[in-house]
Amino acid sequence: MVRREKGGFWIAFAAMFVYPLGRLFGRARYEGREHLPATGGALLVANHISHLDPIYSALFVHKSRRVPRFLAKHSLWNVPVLNWVLRGSGQIPVYRESADAQQSLREGTKALDAGKVVVIYPEGTITRDPAGWPMAARTGVARLALTTDVPVLPAVHWGTRDVLDKYNRKFRPLPRKQLVVRCGPPVDLSAYRGRPVDAVLLREVTDLLMVKVRELLAEVRGEPAPEEFYRRTAS
């Protein structure tokens, strides 16, 4: 058996809470764990339908004997106690729409180059698509995918929104729901590597990755995916 990647005190501390929460909120199936490499860097590109998703992303990675590093909004580092866990476990704050945004991508790249598993939700927030399909995504995921030479894996959650639905303000932990986290095989990006990294390329690669995520979600849901990504309206 492959040895578990060492996570240190704060990962072990977080696991004490994440595993019970994962069991509390639903009966989860973790599919496609064989696609996550046992060692070395990997970028997990996931959809986002509920605030519960990070719990199950973390469990998927940890059950695969790896340590998850999330690109997460920087405001979480302002939460007492949680900020200690985030810093101590090597999570990566994301500063959107600011001069620090590029620093977040640099830190993500460093983690991948150092052989870590990085989890990213490219939509940047919980999808506003009424049916729960992925929205048009931000291009930071493409920068990470193209500036490192690690497997880029699509991943999806389904069922978590049935438990906690942010936009409809519903929390329904009972009866316990069946949840699914599925990871697909690495996306072949060889045709895009070596090209000048510009806005056109970043959008092309971002959309390719999100199409793979959408196709994987369609498999899990057992229904056809929409042809277009939902786009946020200006507020």
PDB file of C-alpha atoms in Angstrom:
ATOM      1  CA  MET A   1       0.000   0.000   0.000  1.00  0.00           C
ATOM      2  CA  VAL A   2       1.201   3.499  -0.837  1.00  0.00           C
ATOM      3  CA  ARG A   3       2.174   5.463   2.250  1.00  0.00           C
ATOM      4  CA  ARG A   4      -0.065   8.362   3.191  1.00  0.00           C
ATOM      5  CA  GLU A   5       1.299  11.799   2.358  1.00  0.00           C
ATOM      6  CA  LYS A   6       2.288  13.563   5.571  1.00  0.00           C
ATOM      7  CA  GLY A   7       0.025  16.478   6.401  1.00  0.00           C
ATOM      8  CA  GLY A   8       1.232  17.527   9.830  1.00  0.00           C
ATOM      9  CA  PHE A   9      -0.640  18.584  12.949  1.00  0.00           C
ATOM     10  CA  TRP A  10      -3.168  20.938  11.345  1.00  0.00           C
ATOM     11  CA  ILE A  11      -4.282  18.449   8.697  1.00  0.00           C
ATOM     12  CA  ALA A  12      -4.797  15.841  11.414  1.00  0.00           C
ATOM     13  CA  PHE A  13      -6.668  18.430  13.497  1.00  0.00           C
ATOM     14  CA  ALA A  14      -8.929  19.330  10.565  1.00  0.00           C
ATOM     15  CA  ALA A  15      -9.581  15.660   9.792  1.00  0.00           C
ATOM     16  CA  MET A  16     -10.994  15.210  13.315  1.00  0.00           C
ATOM     17  CA  PHE A  17     -13.840  17.519  12.305  1.00  0.00           C
ATOM     18  CA  VAL A  18     -14.153  16.948   8.560  1.00  0.00           C
ATOM     19  CA  TYR A  19     -14.736  13.187   8.720  1.00  0.00           C
ATOM     20  CA  PRO A  20     -17.632  13.404  11.239  1.00  0.00           C
ATOM     21  CA  LEU A  21     -19.171  16.314   9.296  1.00  0.00           C
ATOM     22  CA  GLY A  22     -18.947  14.338   6.091  1.00  0.00           C
ATOM     23  CA  ARG A  23     -20.808  11.425   7.671  1.00  0.00           C
ATOM     24  CA  LEU A  24     -23.349  13.743   9.305  1.00  0.00           C
ATOM     25  CA  PHE A  25     -24.431  15.526   6.140  1.00  0.00           C
ATOM     26  CA  GLY A  26     -24.834  12.537   3.835  1.00  0.00           C
ATOM     27  CA  ARG A  27     -23.783   9.143   2.548  1.00  0.00           C
ATOM     28  CA  ALA A  28     -21.039   9.927   0.102  1.00  0.00           C
ATOM     29  CA  ARG A  29     -19.580   7.813  -2.682  1.00  0.00           C
ATOM     30  CA  TYR A  30     -16.062   8.669  -3.794  1.00  0.00           C
ATOM     31  CA  GLU A  31     -15.529   7.550  -7.374  1.00  0.00           C
ATOM     32  CA  GLY A  32     -12.484   7.753  -9.625  1.00  0.00           C
ATOM     33  CA  ARG A  33      -9.901   7.916  -6.857  1.00  0.00           C
ATOM     34  CA  GLU A  34      -7.587   5.872  -9.066  1.00  0.00           C
ATOM     35  CA  HIS A  35      -7.093   8.944 -11.252  1.00  0.00           C
ATOM     36  CA  LEU A  36      -5.447  10.931  -8.460  1.00  0.00           C
ATOM     37  CA  PRO A  37      -1.707  10.155  -8.543  1.00  0.00           C
ATOM     38  CA  ALA A  38      -0.235   8.598  -5.415  1.00  0.00           C
ATOM     39  CA  THR A  39       2.647  11.075  -5.459  1.00  0.00           C
ATOM     40  CA  GLY A  40       3.489  14.330  -7.202  1.00  0.00           C
ATOM     41  CA  GLY A  41       1.484  17.401  -8.049  1.00  0.00           C
ATOM     42  CA  ALA A  42      -2.075  17.335  -9.373  1.00  0.00           C
ATOM     43  CA  LEU A  43      -4.674  20.026 -10.049  1.00  0.00           C
ATOM     44  CA  LEU A  44      -8.248  19.047  -9.175  1.00  0.00           C
ATOM     45  CA  VAL A  45     -10.731  21.212 -11.100  1.00  0.00           C
ATOM     46  CA  ALA A  46     -14.184  20.971  -9.521  1.00  0.00           C
ATOM     47  CA  ASN A  47     -17.706  22.321  -9.876  1.00  0.00           C
ATOM     48  CA  HIS A  48     -19.239  24.231  -6.958  1.00  0.00           C
ATOM     49  CA  ILE A  49     -22.882  23.808  -5.950  1.00  0.00           C
ATOM     50  CA  SER A  50     -22.883  24.155  -2.154  1.00  0.00           C
ATOM     51  CA  HIS A  51     -20.847  25.431   0.788  1.00  0.00           C
ATOM     52  CA  LEU A  52     -20.496  21.750   1.737  1.00  0.00           C
ATOM     53  CA  ASP A  53     -18.410  20.929  -1.346  1.00  0.00           C
ATOM     54  CA  PRO A  54     -14.995  21.614   0.284  1.00  0.00           C
ATOM     55  CA  ILE A  55     -15.761  19.032   2.978  1.00  0.00           C
ATOM     56  CA  TYR A  56     -16.235  16.327   0.364  1.00  0.00           C
ATOM     57  CA  SER A  57     -13.408  17.524  -1.889  1.00  0.00           C
ATOM     58  CA  ALA A  58     -11.120  17.287   1.139  1.00  0.00           C
ATOM     59  CA  LEU A  59     -12.387  13.818   2.017  1.00  0.00           C
ATOM     60  CA  PHE A  60     -11.960  12.616  -1.558  1.00  0.00           C
ATOM     61  CA  VAL A  61      -8.309  13.701  -1.569  1.00  0.00           C
ATOM     62  CA  HIS A  62      -7.574  12.556   1.989  1.00  0.00           C
ATOM     63  CA  LYS A  63      -9.184   9.146   1.429  1.00  0.00           C
ATOM     64  CA  SER A  64      -6.823   8.847  -1.541  1.00  0.00           C
ATOM     65  CA  ARG A  65      -3.960   9.224   0.978  1.00  0.00           C
ATOM     66  CA  ARG A  66      -3.070  12.716  -0.240  1.00  0.00           C
ATOM     67  CA  VAL A  67      -3.275  16.143   1.421  1.00  0.00           C
ATOM     68  CA  PRO A  68      -5.600  18.731  -0.169  1.00  0.00           C
ATOM     69  CA  ARG A  69      -4.537  22.353  -0.648  1.00  0.00           C
ATOM     70  CA  PHE A  70      -7.424  24.633  -1.554  1.00  0.00           C
ATOM     71  CA  LEU A  71      -7.422  27.916  -3.394  1.00  0.00           C
ATOM     72  CA  ALA A  72     -10.004  29.631  -1.182  1.00  0.00           C
ATOM     73  CA  LYS A  73     -11.318  33.150  -0.751  1.00  0.00           C
ATOM     74  CA  HIS A  74      -9.069  35.204   1.509  1.00  0.00           C
ATOM     75  CA  SER A  75     -11.918  36.295   3.816  1.00  0.00           C
ATOM     76  CA  LEU A  76     -11.837  32.823   5.407  1.00  0.00           C
ATOM     77  CA  TRP A  77      -8.469  33.758   6.892  1.00  0.00           C
ATOM     78  CA  ASN A  78     -10.331  36.310   9.035  1.00  0.00           C
ATOM     79  CA  VAL A  79     -12.353  33.625  10.845  1.00  0.00           C
ATOM     80  CA  PRO A  80     -10.970  32.851  14.336  1.00  0.00           C
ATOM     81  CA  VAL A  81      -9.479  29.354  14.765  1.00  0.00           C
ATOM     82  CA  LEU A  82     -10.175  28.558  11.113  1.00  0.00           C
ATOM     83  CA  ASN A  83      -7.390  30.945  10.147  1.00  0.00           C
ATOM     84  CA  TRP A  84      -4.924  28.906  12.232  1.00  0.00           C
ATOM     85  CA  VAL A  85      -6.002  25.715  10.457  1.00  0.00           C
ATOM     86  CA  LEU A  86      -5.791  27.315   7.010  1.00  0.00           C
ATOM     87  CA  ARG A  87      -2.313  28.724   7.620  1.00  0.00           C
ATOM     88  CA  GLY A  88      -0.996  25.642   9.366  1.00  0.00           C
ATOM     89  CA  SER A  89      -2.242  23.247   6.687  1.00  0.00           C
ATOM     90  CA  GLY A  90      -0.839  25.239   3.764  1.00  0.00           C
ATOM     91  CA  GLN A  91      -4.085  26.432   2.183  1.00  0.00           C
ATOM     92  CA  ILE A  92      -3.834  29.220  -0.406  1.00  0.00           C
ATOM     93  CA  PRO A  93      -5.806  32.496  -0.055  1.00  0.00           C
ATOM     94  CA  VAL A  94      -7.297  33.972  -3.224  1.00  0.00           C
ATOM     95  CA  TYR A  95      -7.464  37.760  -3.516  1.00  0.00           C
ATOM     96  CA  ARG A  96      -9.799  38.442  -6.420  1.00  0.00           C
ATOM     97  CA  GLU A  97      -9.950  41.755  -8.236  1.00  0.00           C
ATOM     98  CA  SER A  98      -6.828  43.028  -6.450  1.00  0.00           C
ATOM     99  CA  ALA A  99      -3.085  43.447  -6.880  1.00  0.00           C
ATOM    100  CA  ASP A 100      -2.629  40.277  -4.809  1.00  0.00           C
ATOM    101  CA  ALA A 101      -4.543  38.052  -7.275  1.00  0.00           C
ATOM    102  CA  GLN A 102      -1.367  37.069  -9.151  1.00  0.00           C
ATOM    103  CA  GLN A 103       0.268  36.150  -5.837  1.00  0.00           C
ATOM    104  CA  SER A 104      -2.464  33.563  -5.287  1.00  0.00           C
ATOM    105  CA  LEU A 105      -1.682  31.957  -8.648  1.00  0.00           C
ATOM    106  CA  ARG A 106       2.049  32.012  -7.890  1.00  0.00           C
ATOM    107  CA  GLU A 107       1.435  30.246  -4.579  1.00  0.00           C
ATOM    108  CA  GLY A 108      -0.765  27.696  -6.329  1.00  0.00           C
ATOM    109  CA  THR A 109       1.945  27.081  -8.916  1.00  0.00           C
ATOM    110  CA  LYS A 110       4.566  26.667  -6.188  1.00  0.00           C
ATOM    111  CA  ALA A 111       2.392  24.097  -4.428  1.00  0.00           C
ATOM    112  CA  LEU A 112       1.908  22.110  -7.653  1.00  0.00           C
ATOM    113  CA  ASP A 113       5.613  22.257  -8.484  1.00  0.00           C
ATOM    114  CA  ALA A 114       6.340  21.017  -4.953  1.00  0.00           C
ATOM    115  CA  GLY A 115       4.233  17.911  -5.605  1.00  0.00           C
ATOM    116  CA  LYS A 116       1.035  18.964  -3.813  1.00  0.00           C
ATOM    117  CA  VAL A 117      -2.593  18.319  -4.720  1.00  0.00           C
ATOM    118  CA  VAL A 118      -4.342  21.648  -5.323  1.00  0.00           C
ATOM    119  CA  VAL A 119      -8.140  21.932  -5.451  1.00  0.00           C
ATOM    120  CA  ILE A 120      -9.722  24.815  -7.352  1.00  0.00           C
ATOM    121  CA  TYR A 121     -13.336  25.846  -7.999  1.00  0.00           C
ATOM    122  CA  PRO A 122     -12.908  27.866 -11.210  1.00  0.00           C
ATOM    123  CA  GLU A 123     -16.388  29.410 -11.086  1.00  0.00           C
ATOM    124  CA  GLY A 124     -15.186  31.433  -8.113  1.00  0.00           C
ATOM    125  CA  THR A 125     -18.443  30.969  -6.209  1.00  0.00           C
ATOM    126  CA  ILE A 126     -21.416  28.625  -5.944  1.00  0.00           C
ATOM    127  CA  THR A 127     -23.115  28.286  -9.310  1.00  0.00           C
ATOM    128  CA  ARG A 128     -26.165  30.433  -9.901  1.00  0.00           C
ATOM    129  CA  ASP A 129     -27.443  28.135 -12.604  1.00  0.00           C
ATOM    130  CA  PRO A 130     -30.948  27.171 -11.411  1.00  0.00           C
ATOM    131  CA  ALA A 131     -30.395  23.556 -12.436  1.00  0.00           C
ATOM    132  CA  GLY A 132     -26.968  23.329 -10.794  1.00  0.00           C
ATOM    133  CA  TRP A 133     -24.816  23.140 -13.937  1.00  0.00           C
ATOM    134  CA  PRO A 134     -21.423  24.915 -13.996  1.00  0.00           C
ATOM    135  CA  MET A 135     -21.228  28.603 -14.845  1.00  0.00           C
ATOM    136  CA  ALA A 136     -18.689  30.282 -17.099  1.00  0.00           C
ATOM    137  CA  ALA A 137     -15.422  30.125 -15.159  1.00  0.00           C
ATOM    138  CA  ARG A 138     -12.557  32.475 -14.395  1.00  0.00           C
ATOM    139  CA  THR A 139      -9.320  31.906 -16.313  1.00  0.00           C
ATOM    140  CA  GLY A 140      -6.994  31.505 -13.319  1.00  0.00           C
ATOM    141  CA  VAL A 141      -7.451  27.738 -13.594  1.00  0.00           C
ATOM    142  CA  ALA A 142      -5.949  27.820 -17.102  1.00  0.00           C
ATOM    143  CA  ARG A 143      -2.915  29.758 -15.871  1.00  0.00           C
ATOM    144  CA  LEU A 144      -2.290  27.124 -13.228  1.00  0.00           C
ATOM    145  CA  ALA A 145      -2.810  24.284 -15.696  1.00  0.00           C
ATOM    146  CA  LEU A 146      -0.463  25.756 -18.318  1.00  0.00           C
ATOM    147  CA  THR A 147       2.359  26.959 -16.075  1.00  0.00           C
ATOM    148  CA  THR A 148       2.857  23.551 -14.468  1.00  0.00           C
ATOM    149  CA  ASP A 149       3.291  20.090 -15.924  1.00  0.00           C
ATOM    150  CA  VAL A 150       1.019  18.126 -13.591  1.00  0.00           C
ATOM    151  CA  PRO A 151      -2.134  16.075 -14.245  1.00  0.00           C
ATOM    152  CA  VAL A 152      -5.225  18.280 -14.476  1.00  0.00           C
ATOM    153  CA  LEU A 153      -8.249  16.314 -13.282  1.00  0.00           C
ATOM    154  CA  PRO A 154     -11.938  17.231 -13.621  1.00  0.00           C
ATOM    155  CA  ALA A 155     -14.035  16.520 -10.540  1.00  0.00           C
ATOM    156  CA  VAL A 156     -17.687  16.977  -9.588  1.00  0.00           C
ATOM    157  CA  HIS A 157     -19.932  17.019  -6.545  1.00  0.00           C
ATOM    158  CA  TRP A 158     -23.597  16.146  -6.724  1.00  0.00           C
ATOM    159  CA  GLY A 159     -26.165  15.984  -3.934  1.00  0.00           C
ATOM    160  CA  THR A 160     -24.566  18.544  -1.630  1.00  0.00           C
ATOM    161  CA  ARG A 161     -27.006  21.253  -2.739  1.00  0.00           C
ATOM    162  CA  ASP A 162     -29.877  19.003  -1.629  1.00  0.00           C
ATOM    163  CA  VAL A 163     -28.469  19.343   1.886  1.00  0.00           C
ATOM    164  CA  LEU A 164     -27.397  23.004   1.892  1.00  0.00           C
ATOM    165  CA  ASP A 165     -28.794  25.327  -0.768  1.00  0.00           C
ATOM    166  CA  LYS A 166     -27.343  28.809  -0.310  1.00  0.00           C
ATOM    167  CA  TYR A 167     -29.462  30.792  -2.736  1.00  0.00           C
ATOM    168  CA  ASN A 168     -32.774  29.252  -1.682  1.00  0.00           C
ATOM    169  CA  ARG A 169     -31.732  29.369   1.985  1.00  0.00           C
ATOM    170  CA  LYS A 170     -32.515  25.728   2.638  1.00  0.00           C
ATOM    171  CA  PHE A 171     -30.737  23.355   5.016  1.00  0.00           C
ATOM    172  CA  ARG A 172     -32.088  19.802   4.925  1.00  0.00           C
ATOM    173  CA  PRO A 173     -29.683  17.356   6.608  1.00  0.00           C
ATOM    174  CA  LEU A 174     -32.432  14.786   7.223  1.00  0.00           C
ATOM    175  CA  PRO A 175     -33.099  12.326   5.854  1.00  0.00           C
ATOM    176  CA  ARG A 176     -29.438  11.831   4.995  1.00  0.00           C
ATOM    177  CA  LYS A 177     -28.887  12.286   1.268  1.00  0.00           C
ATOM    178  CA  GLN A 178     -26.844  10.223  -1.157  1.00  0.00           C
ATOM    179  CA  LEU A 179     -23.881  12.326  -2.297  1.00  0.00           C
ATOM    180  CA  VAL A 180     -21.373  11.673  -5.063  1.00  0.00           C
ATOM    181  CA  VAL A 181     -17.851  12.969  -5.628  1.00  0.00           C
ATOM    182  CA  ARG A 182     -16.376  11.739  -8.892  1.00  0.00           C
ATOM    183  CA  CYS A 183     -12.974  12.400 -10.467  1.00  0.00           C
ATOM    184  CA  GLY A 184     -12.250  11.862 -14.136  1.00  0.00           C
ATOM    185  CA  PRO A 185      -9.019  11.048 -15.985  1.00  0.00           C
ATOM    186  CA  PRO A 186      -6.467  13.787 -16.720  1.00  0.00           C
ATOM    187  CA  VAL A 187      -7.353  16.262 -19.448  1.00  0.00           C
ATOM    188  CA  ASP A 188      -4.945  16.210 -22.389  1.00  0.00           C
ATOM    189  CA  LEU A 189      -3.543  19.737 -22.702  1.00  0.00           C
ATOM    190  CA  SER A 190      -0.617  18.868 -24.987  1.00  0.00           C
ATOM    191  CA  ALA A 191      -2.100  20.843 -27.904  1.00  0.00           C
ATOM    192  CA  TYR A 192      -2.081  24.016 -25.806  1.00  0.00           C
ATOM    193  CA  ARG A 193       1.344  23.828 -24.219  1.00  0.00           C
ATOM    194  CA  GLY A 194       4.087  25.885 -25.813  1.00  0.00           C
ATOM    195  CA  ARG A 195       1.683  28.469 -27.224  1.00  0.00           C
ATOM    196  CA  PRO A 196       1.936  32.120 -26.101  1.00  0.00           C
ATOM    197  CA  VAL A 197      -0.197  32.560 -22.991  1.00  0.00           C
ATOM    198  CA  ASP A 198      -2.697  35.261 -23.866  1.00  0.00           C
ATOM    199  CA  ALA A 199      -6.360  35.974 -23.133  1.00  0.00           C
ATOM    200  CA  VAL A 200      -7.559  33.851 -26.057  1.00  0.00           C
ATOM    201  CA  LEU A 201      -5.577  30.796 -24.966  1.00  0.00           C
ATOM    202  CA  LEU A 202      -6.605  31.175 -21.334  1.00  0.00           C
ATOM    203  CA  ARG A 203     -10.290  31.325 -22.252  1.00  0.00           C
ATOM    204  CA  GLU A 204      -9.910  28.350 -24.605  1.00  0.00           C
ATOM    205  CA  VAL A 205      -8.280  26.162 -21.962  1.00  0.00           C
ATOM    206  CA  THR A 206     -10.644  27.295 -19.216  1.00  0.00           C
ATOM    207  CA  ASP A 207     -13.671  26.404 -21.317  1.00  0.00           C
ATOM    208  CA  LEU A 208     -12.147  23.050 -22.258  1.00  0.00           C
ATOM    209  CA  LEU A 209     -11.610  22.158 -18.597  1.00  0.00           C
ATOM    210  CA  MET A 210     -15.125  23.240 -17.648  1.00  0.00           C
ATOM    211  CA  VAL A 211     -16.614  21.246 -20.533  1.00  0.00           C
ATOM    212  CA  LYS A 212     -14.868  18.181 -19.091  1.00  0.00           C
ATOM    213  CA  VAL A 213     -16.307  19.004 -15.665  1.00  0.00           C
ATOM    214  CA  ARG A 214     -19.776  19.485 -17.189  1.00  0.00           C
ATOM    215  CA  GLU A 215     -19.561  16.176 -19.081  1.00  0.00           C
ATOM    216  CA  LEU A 216     -18.537  14.371 -15.896  1.00  0.00           C
ATOM    217  CA  LEU A 217     -21.450  15.942 -14.034  1.00  0.00           C
ATOM    218  CA  ALA A 218     -23.829  14.817 -16.795  1.00  0.00           C
ATOM    219  CA  GLU A 219     -22.594  11.250 -16.260  1.00  0.00           C
ATOM    220  CA  VAL A 220     -23.235  11.475 -12.527  1.00  0.00           C
ATOM    221  CA  ARG A 221     -26.666  13.038 -13.004  1.00  0.00           C
ATOM    222  CA  GLY A 222     -27.624  10.677 -15.820  1.00  0.00           C
ATOM    223  CA  GLU A 223     -28.977  13.466 -17.993  1.00  0.00           C
ATOM    224  CA  PRO A 224     -27.716  15.595 -20.896  1.00  0.00           C
ATOM    225  CA  ALA A 225     -25.784  18.750 -20.069  1.00  0.00           C
ATOM    226  CA  PRO A 226     -26.706  22.148 -21.515  1.00  0.00           C
ATOM    227  CA  GLU A 227     -24.636  23.283 -24.488  1.00  0.00           C
ATOM    228  CA  GLU A 228     -23.837  26.713 -23.025  1.00  0.00           C
ATOM    229  CA  PHE A 229     -22.468  27.791 -19.649  1.00  0.00           C
ATOM    230  CA  TYR A 230     -24.712  29.875 -17.432  1.00  0.00           C
ATOM    231  CA  ARG A 231     -23.427  33.442 -17.219  1.00  0.00           C
ATOM    232  CA  ARG A 232     -23.822  35.740 -14.252  1.00  0.00           C
ATOM    233  CA  THR A 233     -25.762  38.904 -14.898  1.00  0.00           C
ATOM    234  CA  ALA A 234     -24.195  42.193 -13.836  1.00  0.00           C
ATOM    235  CA  SER A 235     -25.477  43.320 -10.461  1.00  0.00           C
TER     236      SER A 235
END
